[in-house]
GROMACS .gro file of C-alpha atoms in nm:
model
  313
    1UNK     CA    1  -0.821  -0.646   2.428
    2UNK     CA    2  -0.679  -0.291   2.295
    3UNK     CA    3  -0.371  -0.349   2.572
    4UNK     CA    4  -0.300  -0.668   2.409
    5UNK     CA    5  -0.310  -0.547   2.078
    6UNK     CA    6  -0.080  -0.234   2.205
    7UNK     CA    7   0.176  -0.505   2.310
    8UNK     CA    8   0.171  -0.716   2.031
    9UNK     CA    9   0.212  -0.399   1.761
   10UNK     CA   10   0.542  -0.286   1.984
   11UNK     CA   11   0.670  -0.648   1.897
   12UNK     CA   12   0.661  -0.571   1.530
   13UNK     CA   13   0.939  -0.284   1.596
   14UNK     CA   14   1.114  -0.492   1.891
   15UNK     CA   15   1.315  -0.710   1.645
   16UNK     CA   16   1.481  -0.439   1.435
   17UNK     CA   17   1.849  -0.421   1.391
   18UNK     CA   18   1.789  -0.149   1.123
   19UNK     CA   19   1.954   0.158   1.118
   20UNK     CA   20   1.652   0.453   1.085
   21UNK     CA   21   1.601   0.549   0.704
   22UNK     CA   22   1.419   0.891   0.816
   23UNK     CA   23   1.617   1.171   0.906
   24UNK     CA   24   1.425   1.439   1.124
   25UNK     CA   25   1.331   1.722   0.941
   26UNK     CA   26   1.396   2.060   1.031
   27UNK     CA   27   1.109   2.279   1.144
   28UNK     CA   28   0.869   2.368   0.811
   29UNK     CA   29   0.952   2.120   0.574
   30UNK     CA   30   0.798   1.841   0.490
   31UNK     CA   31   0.898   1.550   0.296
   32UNK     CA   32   0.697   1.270   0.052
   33UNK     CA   33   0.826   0.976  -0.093
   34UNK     CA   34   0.750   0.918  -0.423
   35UNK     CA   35   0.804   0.656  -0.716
   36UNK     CA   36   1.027   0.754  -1.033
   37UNK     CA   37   1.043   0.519  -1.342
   38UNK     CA   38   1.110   0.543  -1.679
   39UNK     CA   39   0.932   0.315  -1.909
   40UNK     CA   40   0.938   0.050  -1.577
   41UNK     CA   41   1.220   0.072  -1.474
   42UNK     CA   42   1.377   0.284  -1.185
   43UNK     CA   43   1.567   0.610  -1.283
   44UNK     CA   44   1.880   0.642  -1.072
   45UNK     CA   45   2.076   0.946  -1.001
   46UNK     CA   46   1.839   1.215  -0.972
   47UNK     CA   47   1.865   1.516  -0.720
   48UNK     CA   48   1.651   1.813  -0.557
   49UNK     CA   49   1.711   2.031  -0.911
   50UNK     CA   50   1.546   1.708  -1.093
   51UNK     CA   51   1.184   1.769  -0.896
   52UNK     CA   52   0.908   2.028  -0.899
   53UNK     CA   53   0.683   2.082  -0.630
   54UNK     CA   54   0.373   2.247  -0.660
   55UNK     CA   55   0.074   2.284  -0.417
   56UNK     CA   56  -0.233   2.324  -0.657
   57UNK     CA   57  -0.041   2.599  -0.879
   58UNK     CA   58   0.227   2.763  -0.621
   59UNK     CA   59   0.519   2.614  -0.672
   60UNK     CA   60   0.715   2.508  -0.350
   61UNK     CA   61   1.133   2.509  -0.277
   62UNK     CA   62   1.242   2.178  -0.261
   63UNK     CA   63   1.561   2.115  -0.014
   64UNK     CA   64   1.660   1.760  -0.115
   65UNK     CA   65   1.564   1.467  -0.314
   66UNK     CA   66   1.731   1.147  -0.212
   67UNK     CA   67   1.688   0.736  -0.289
   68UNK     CA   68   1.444   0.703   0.000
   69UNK     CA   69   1.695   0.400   0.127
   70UNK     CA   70   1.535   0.071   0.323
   71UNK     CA   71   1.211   0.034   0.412
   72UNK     CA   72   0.996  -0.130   0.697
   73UNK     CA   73   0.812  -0.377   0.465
   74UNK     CA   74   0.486  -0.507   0.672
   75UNK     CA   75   0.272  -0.795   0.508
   76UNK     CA   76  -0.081  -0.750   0.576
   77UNK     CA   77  -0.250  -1.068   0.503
   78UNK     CA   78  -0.603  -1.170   0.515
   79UNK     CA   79  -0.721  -1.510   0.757
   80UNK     CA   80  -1.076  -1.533   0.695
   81UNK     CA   81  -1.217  -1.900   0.655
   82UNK     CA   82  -1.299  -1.710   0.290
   83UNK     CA   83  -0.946  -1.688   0.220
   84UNK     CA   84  -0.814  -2.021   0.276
   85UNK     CA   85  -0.972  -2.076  -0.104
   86UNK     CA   86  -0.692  -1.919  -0.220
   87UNK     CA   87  -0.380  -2.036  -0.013
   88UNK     CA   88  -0.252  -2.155  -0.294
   89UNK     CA   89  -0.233  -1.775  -0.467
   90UNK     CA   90  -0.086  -1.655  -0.143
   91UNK     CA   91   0.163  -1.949  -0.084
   92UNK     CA   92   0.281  -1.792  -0.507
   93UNK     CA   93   0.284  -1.464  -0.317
   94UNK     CA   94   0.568  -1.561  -0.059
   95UNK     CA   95   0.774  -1.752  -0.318
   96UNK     CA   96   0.816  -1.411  -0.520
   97UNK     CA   97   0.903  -1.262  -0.169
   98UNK     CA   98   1.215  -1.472  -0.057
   99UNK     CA   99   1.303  -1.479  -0.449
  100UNK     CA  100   1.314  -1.130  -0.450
  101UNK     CA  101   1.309  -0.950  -0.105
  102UNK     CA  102   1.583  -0.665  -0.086
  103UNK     CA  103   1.908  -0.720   0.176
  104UNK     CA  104   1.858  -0.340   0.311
  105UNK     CA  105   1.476  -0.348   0.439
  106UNK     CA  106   1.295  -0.487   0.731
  107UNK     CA  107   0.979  -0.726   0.722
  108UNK     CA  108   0.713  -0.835   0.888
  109UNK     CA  109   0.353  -1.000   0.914
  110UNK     CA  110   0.087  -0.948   1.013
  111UNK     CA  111  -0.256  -1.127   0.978
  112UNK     CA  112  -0.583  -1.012   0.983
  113UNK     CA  113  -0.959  -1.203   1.026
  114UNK     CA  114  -1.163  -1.146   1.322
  115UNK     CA  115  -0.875  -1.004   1.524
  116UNK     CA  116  -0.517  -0.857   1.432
  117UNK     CA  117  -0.229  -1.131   1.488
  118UNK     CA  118   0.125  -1.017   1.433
  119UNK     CA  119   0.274  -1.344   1.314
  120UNK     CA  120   0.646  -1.219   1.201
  121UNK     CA  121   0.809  -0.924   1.415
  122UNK     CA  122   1.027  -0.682   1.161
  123UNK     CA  123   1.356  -0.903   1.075
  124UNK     CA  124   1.587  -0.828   0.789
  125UNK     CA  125   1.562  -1.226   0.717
  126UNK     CA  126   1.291  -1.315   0.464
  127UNK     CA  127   1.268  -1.686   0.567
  128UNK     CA  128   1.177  -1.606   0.917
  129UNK     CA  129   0.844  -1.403   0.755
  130UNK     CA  130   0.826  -1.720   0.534
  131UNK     CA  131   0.862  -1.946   0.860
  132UNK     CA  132   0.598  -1.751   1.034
  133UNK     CA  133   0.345  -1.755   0.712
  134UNK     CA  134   0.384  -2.163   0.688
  135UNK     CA  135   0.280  -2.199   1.052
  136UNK     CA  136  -0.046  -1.958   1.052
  137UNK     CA  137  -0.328  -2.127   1.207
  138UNK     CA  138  -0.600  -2.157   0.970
  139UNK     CA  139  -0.940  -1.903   1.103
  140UNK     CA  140  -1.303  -2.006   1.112
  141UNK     CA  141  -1.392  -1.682   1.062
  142UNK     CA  142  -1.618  -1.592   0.766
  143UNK     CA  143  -1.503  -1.240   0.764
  144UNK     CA  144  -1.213  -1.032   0.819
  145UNK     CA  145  -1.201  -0.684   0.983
  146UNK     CA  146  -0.990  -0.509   0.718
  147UNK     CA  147  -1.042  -0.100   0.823
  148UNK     CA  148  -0.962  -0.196   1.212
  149UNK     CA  149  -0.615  -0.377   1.080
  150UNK     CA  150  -0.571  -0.106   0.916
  151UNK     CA  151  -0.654   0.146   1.121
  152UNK     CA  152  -0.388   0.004   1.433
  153UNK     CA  153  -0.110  -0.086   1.216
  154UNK     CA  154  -0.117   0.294   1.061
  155UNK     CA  155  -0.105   0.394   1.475
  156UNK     CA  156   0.236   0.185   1.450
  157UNK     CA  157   0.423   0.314   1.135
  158UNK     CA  158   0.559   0.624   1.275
  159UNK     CA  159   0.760   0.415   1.535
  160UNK     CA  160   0.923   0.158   1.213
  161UNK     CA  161   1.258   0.223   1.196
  162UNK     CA  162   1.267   0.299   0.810
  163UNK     CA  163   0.976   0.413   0.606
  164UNK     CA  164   0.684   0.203   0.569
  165UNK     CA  165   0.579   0.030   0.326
  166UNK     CA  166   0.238  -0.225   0.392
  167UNK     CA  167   0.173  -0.517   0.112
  168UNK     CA  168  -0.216  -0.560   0.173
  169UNK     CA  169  -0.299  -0.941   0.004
  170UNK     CA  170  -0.656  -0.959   0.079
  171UNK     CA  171  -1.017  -0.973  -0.091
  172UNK     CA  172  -1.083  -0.639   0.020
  173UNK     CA  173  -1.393  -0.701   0.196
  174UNK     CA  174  -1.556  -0.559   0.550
  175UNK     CA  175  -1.816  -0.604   0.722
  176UNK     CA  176  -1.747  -0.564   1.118
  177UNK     CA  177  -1.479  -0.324   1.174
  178UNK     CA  178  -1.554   0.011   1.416
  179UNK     CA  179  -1.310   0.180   1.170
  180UNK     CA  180  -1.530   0.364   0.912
  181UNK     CA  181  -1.447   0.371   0.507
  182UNK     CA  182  -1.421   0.729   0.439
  183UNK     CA  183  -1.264   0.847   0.837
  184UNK     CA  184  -0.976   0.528   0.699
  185UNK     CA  185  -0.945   0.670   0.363
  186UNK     CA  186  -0.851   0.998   0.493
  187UNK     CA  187  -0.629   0.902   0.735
  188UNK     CA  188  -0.431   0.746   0.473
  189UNK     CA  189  -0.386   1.026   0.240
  190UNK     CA  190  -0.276   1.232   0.542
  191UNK     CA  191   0.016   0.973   0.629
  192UNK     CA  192   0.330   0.883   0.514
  193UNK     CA  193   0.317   0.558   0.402
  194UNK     CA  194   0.321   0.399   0.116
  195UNK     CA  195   0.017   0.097   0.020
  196UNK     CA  196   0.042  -0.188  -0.208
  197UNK     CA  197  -0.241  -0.403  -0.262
  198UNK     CA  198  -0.270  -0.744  -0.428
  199UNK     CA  199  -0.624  -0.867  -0.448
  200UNK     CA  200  -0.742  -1.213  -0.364
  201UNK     CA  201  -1.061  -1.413  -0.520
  202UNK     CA  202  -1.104  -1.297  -0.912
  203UNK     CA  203  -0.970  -1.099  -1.190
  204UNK     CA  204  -0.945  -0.764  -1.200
  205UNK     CA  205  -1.287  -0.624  -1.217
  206UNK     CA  206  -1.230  -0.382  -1.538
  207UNK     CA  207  -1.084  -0.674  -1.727
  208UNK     CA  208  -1.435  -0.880  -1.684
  209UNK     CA  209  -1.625  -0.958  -1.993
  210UNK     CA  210  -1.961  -0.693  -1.931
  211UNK     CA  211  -2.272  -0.846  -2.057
  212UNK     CA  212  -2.471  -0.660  -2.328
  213UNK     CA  213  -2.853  -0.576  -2.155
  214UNK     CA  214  -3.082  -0.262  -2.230
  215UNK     CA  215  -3.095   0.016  -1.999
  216UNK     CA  216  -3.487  -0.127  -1.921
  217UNK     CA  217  -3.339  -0.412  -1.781
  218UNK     CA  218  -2.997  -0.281  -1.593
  219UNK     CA  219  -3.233  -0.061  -1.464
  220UNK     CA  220  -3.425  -0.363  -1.307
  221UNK     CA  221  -3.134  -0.574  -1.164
  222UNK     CA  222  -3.059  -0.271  -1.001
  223UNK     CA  223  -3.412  -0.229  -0.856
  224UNK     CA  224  -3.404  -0.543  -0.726
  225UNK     CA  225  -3.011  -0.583  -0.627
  226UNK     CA  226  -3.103  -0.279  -0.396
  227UNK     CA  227  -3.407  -0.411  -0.260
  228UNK     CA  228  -3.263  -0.746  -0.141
  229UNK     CA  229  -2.933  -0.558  -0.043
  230UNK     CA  230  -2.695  -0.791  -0.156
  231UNK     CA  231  -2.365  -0.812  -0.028
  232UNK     CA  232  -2.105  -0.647  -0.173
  233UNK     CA  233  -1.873  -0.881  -0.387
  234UNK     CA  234  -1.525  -0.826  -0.514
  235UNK     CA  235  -1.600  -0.570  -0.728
  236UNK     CA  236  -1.636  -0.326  -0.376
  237UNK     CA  237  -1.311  -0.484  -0.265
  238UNK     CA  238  -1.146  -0.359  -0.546
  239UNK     CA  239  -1.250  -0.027  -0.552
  240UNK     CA  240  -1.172   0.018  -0.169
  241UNK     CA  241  -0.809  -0.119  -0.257
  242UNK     CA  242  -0.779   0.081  -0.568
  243UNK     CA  243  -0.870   0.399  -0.308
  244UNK     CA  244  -0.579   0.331  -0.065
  245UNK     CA  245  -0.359   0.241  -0.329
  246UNK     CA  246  -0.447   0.563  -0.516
  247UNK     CA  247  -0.429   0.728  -0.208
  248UNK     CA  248  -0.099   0.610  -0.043
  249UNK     CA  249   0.096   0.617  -0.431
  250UNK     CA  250   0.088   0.260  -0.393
  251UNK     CA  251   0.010   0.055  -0.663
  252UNK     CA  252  -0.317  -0.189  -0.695
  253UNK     CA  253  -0.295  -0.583  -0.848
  254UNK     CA  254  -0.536  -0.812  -0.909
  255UNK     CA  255  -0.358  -1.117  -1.070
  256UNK     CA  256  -0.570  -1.364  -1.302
  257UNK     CA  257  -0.382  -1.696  -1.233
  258UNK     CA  258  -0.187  -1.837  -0.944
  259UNK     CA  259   0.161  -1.760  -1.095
  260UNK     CA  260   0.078  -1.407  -1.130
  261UNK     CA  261   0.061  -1.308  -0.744
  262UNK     CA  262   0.448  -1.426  -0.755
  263UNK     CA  263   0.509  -1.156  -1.007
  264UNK     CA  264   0.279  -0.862  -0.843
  265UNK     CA  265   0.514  -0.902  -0.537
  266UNK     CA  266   0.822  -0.921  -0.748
  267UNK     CA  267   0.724  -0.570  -0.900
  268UNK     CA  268   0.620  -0.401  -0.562
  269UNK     CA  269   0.975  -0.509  -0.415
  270UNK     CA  270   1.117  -0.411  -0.720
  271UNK     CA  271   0.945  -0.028  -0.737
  272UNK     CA  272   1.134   0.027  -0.398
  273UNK     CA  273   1.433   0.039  -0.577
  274UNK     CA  274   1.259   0.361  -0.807
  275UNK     CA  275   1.182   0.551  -0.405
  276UNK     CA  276   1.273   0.906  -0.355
  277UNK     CA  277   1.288   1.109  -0.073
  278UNK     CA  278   1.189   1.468  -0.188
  279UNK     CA  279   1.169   1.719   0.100
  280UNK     CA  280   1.032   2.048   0.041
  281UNK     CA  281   0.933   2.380   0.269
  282UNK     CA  282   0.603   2.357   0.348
  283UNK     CA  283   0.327   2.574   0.143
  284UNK     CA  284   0.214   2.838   0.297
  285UNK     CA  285  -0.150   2.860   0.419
  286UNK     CA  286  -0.316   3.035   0.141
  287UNK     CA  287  -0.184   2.765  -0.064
  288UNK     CA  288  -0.428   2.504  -0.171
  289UNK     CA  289  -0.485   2.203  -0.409
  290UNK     CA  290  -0.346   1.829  -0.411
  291UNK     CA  291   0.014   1.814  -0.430
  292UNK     CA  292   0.196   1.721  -0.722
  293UNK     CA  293   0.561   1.633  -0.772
  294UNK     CA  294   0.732   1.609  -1.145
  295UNK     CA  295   1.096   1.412  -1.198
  296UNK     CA  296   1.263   1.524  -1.521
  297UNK     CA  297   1.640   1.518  -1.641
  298UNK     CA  298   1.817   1.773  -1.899
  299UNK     CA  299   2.066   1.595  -2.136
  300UNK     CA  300   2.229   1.825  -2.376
  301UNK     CA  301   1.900   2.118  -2.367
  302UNK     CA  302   1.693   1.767  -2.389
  303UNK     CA  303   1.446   1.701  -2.133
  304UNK     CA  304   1.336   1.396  -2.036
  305UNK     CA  305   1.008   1.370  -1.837
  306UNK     CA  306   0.978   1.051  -1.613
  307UNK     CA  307   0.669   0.886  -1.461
  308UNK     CA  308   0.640   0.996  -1.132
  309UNK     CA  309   0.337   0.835  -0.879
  310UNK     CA  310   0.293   1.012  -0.548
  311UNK     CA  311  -0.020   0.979  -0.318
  312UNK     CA  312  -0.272   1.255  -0.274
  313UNK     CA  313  -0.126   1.447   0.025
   0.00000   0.00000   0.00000
């Protein structure tokens, strides 16, 4: 089983064209990609004097910054028997995709229920991906092992030929993979790769109307949700997507109508355009704290700060 998985994850690479978007780094830098935009929209023409790098407080030298250039763009997409509710949502999710997919990047797909299925090897032709999504055979399986999906296609991004980028459309939900939640989570912050998520099954969770109960009786439904161990609903597949997201600098959608999952892939492919490549010298040991990266621009003694989204590496 894991050497037939092997083979199938060197297919996704095996149909690139694409000229590699990484240059090798010399020894003790490091690089991160990160996301610049000014009131949403990307912010072009910046350079390494327009970033700061700090580690916690000690501020790093930064070599280059650079548009981070194509990307290896692979689909993730849930095929649980659970999902097939929402083809519909999904099938709104590929029409933004060929309406908007860039020229420059790779894509591919990849599905995901009780096993790990690359349907699309990387092509730089959208309606091959498109092709590859209509044909999908349709799984019987009631769950979907997200963290193992996960888990292998992260063991195949440092082989893409530009940097990846994974669009995760998915409830969220896990019940049976060996990968474990916090081991996955960690991984993720550690790599460089970039996560977008797009929800399937509901709302966004922060945007539901929250009934109005006393503490006696929240107190109870908790008692007895805990006692009868419920499973976990879409509220715990949000906040596991919101955590990669979060982690990765990606960026976390959970669209309220059918139209809407056209538009949440529409932005994602879009926010590639805002990429930077910032490489810096890497911090010296004492040096701790999450890493943070600031974009700004001087215009006549005028700065200008710009919204900058980075994961937590």
């Amino acid at each position: 089983m894991r050497i037939a998985t092997r083979l199938l994850w060197i297919l996704v690479i095996a149909g690139s064209l694409l000229a590699s978007g990484r240059p090798p780094l010399e020894p003790g830098q490091q690089s991160v990609t990160v996301n610049v935009t000014h009131r949403g929209k990307a912010v072009p023409d910046l350079a390494a004097p327009n970033f700061i790098v700090r580690q916690g407080q000690m501020p790093l030298d930064v070599v280059s910054a650079q548009p981070a250039g194509p990307a290896s763009v692979v689909f993730l997409v849930e095929n649980s028997a659970a999902s097939w509710n929402y083809l519909q949502d999904v099938n709104s999710a590929m029409r933004g995709f060929l309406a908007h997919a860039r020229p420059q990047d790779g894509y591919a797909l990849v599905s995901y229920g009780r096993d790990v299925r690359v349907e699309a090897t990387l092509t730089s032709d959208p309606t091959e991906v498109a092709r590859a999504f209509a044909g999908r055979t349709q799984s019987s399986w009631p769950d979907a092992t997200l963290y193992d999906a996960l888990d292998r296609l992260l063991d195949q991004t440092p082989t893409l030929p530009n940097r990846p980028v994974i669009v995760l459309i998915g409830s969220g939900l896990d019940r049976f993979s060996e990968a474990g939640y916090k081991q996955l989570l960690e991984r993720i912050e550690s790599e460089d790769v970039v996560i977008h998520a797009i929800q399937l099954g509901g709302t966004d969770p922060a945007l539901r109307p929250q009934p109005k109960i006393s503490a006696d009786l929240r107190s109870m439904i908790a008692a007895r949700t805990a006692a009868e161990q419920a499973p976990p609903d879409l509220n715990w597949g949000a906040m596991f997507l919101r955590a990669i997201t979060t982690a990765s600098g990606g960026r976390f959608f959970c669209p309220p109508c059918e139209a809407a999952f056209s538009s949440a892939v529409e932005q994602i492919l879009q926010s590639l355009d805002a990429d930077y490549r910032v490489v810096y010298r890497r911090a010296p040991e004492r040096a701790a704290g999450k890493l943070r990266v600031e974009a700004f621009r001087l215009d006549d003694d005028v700065r200008t700060n710009f919204d900058v989204r980075v994961g937590r590496r």
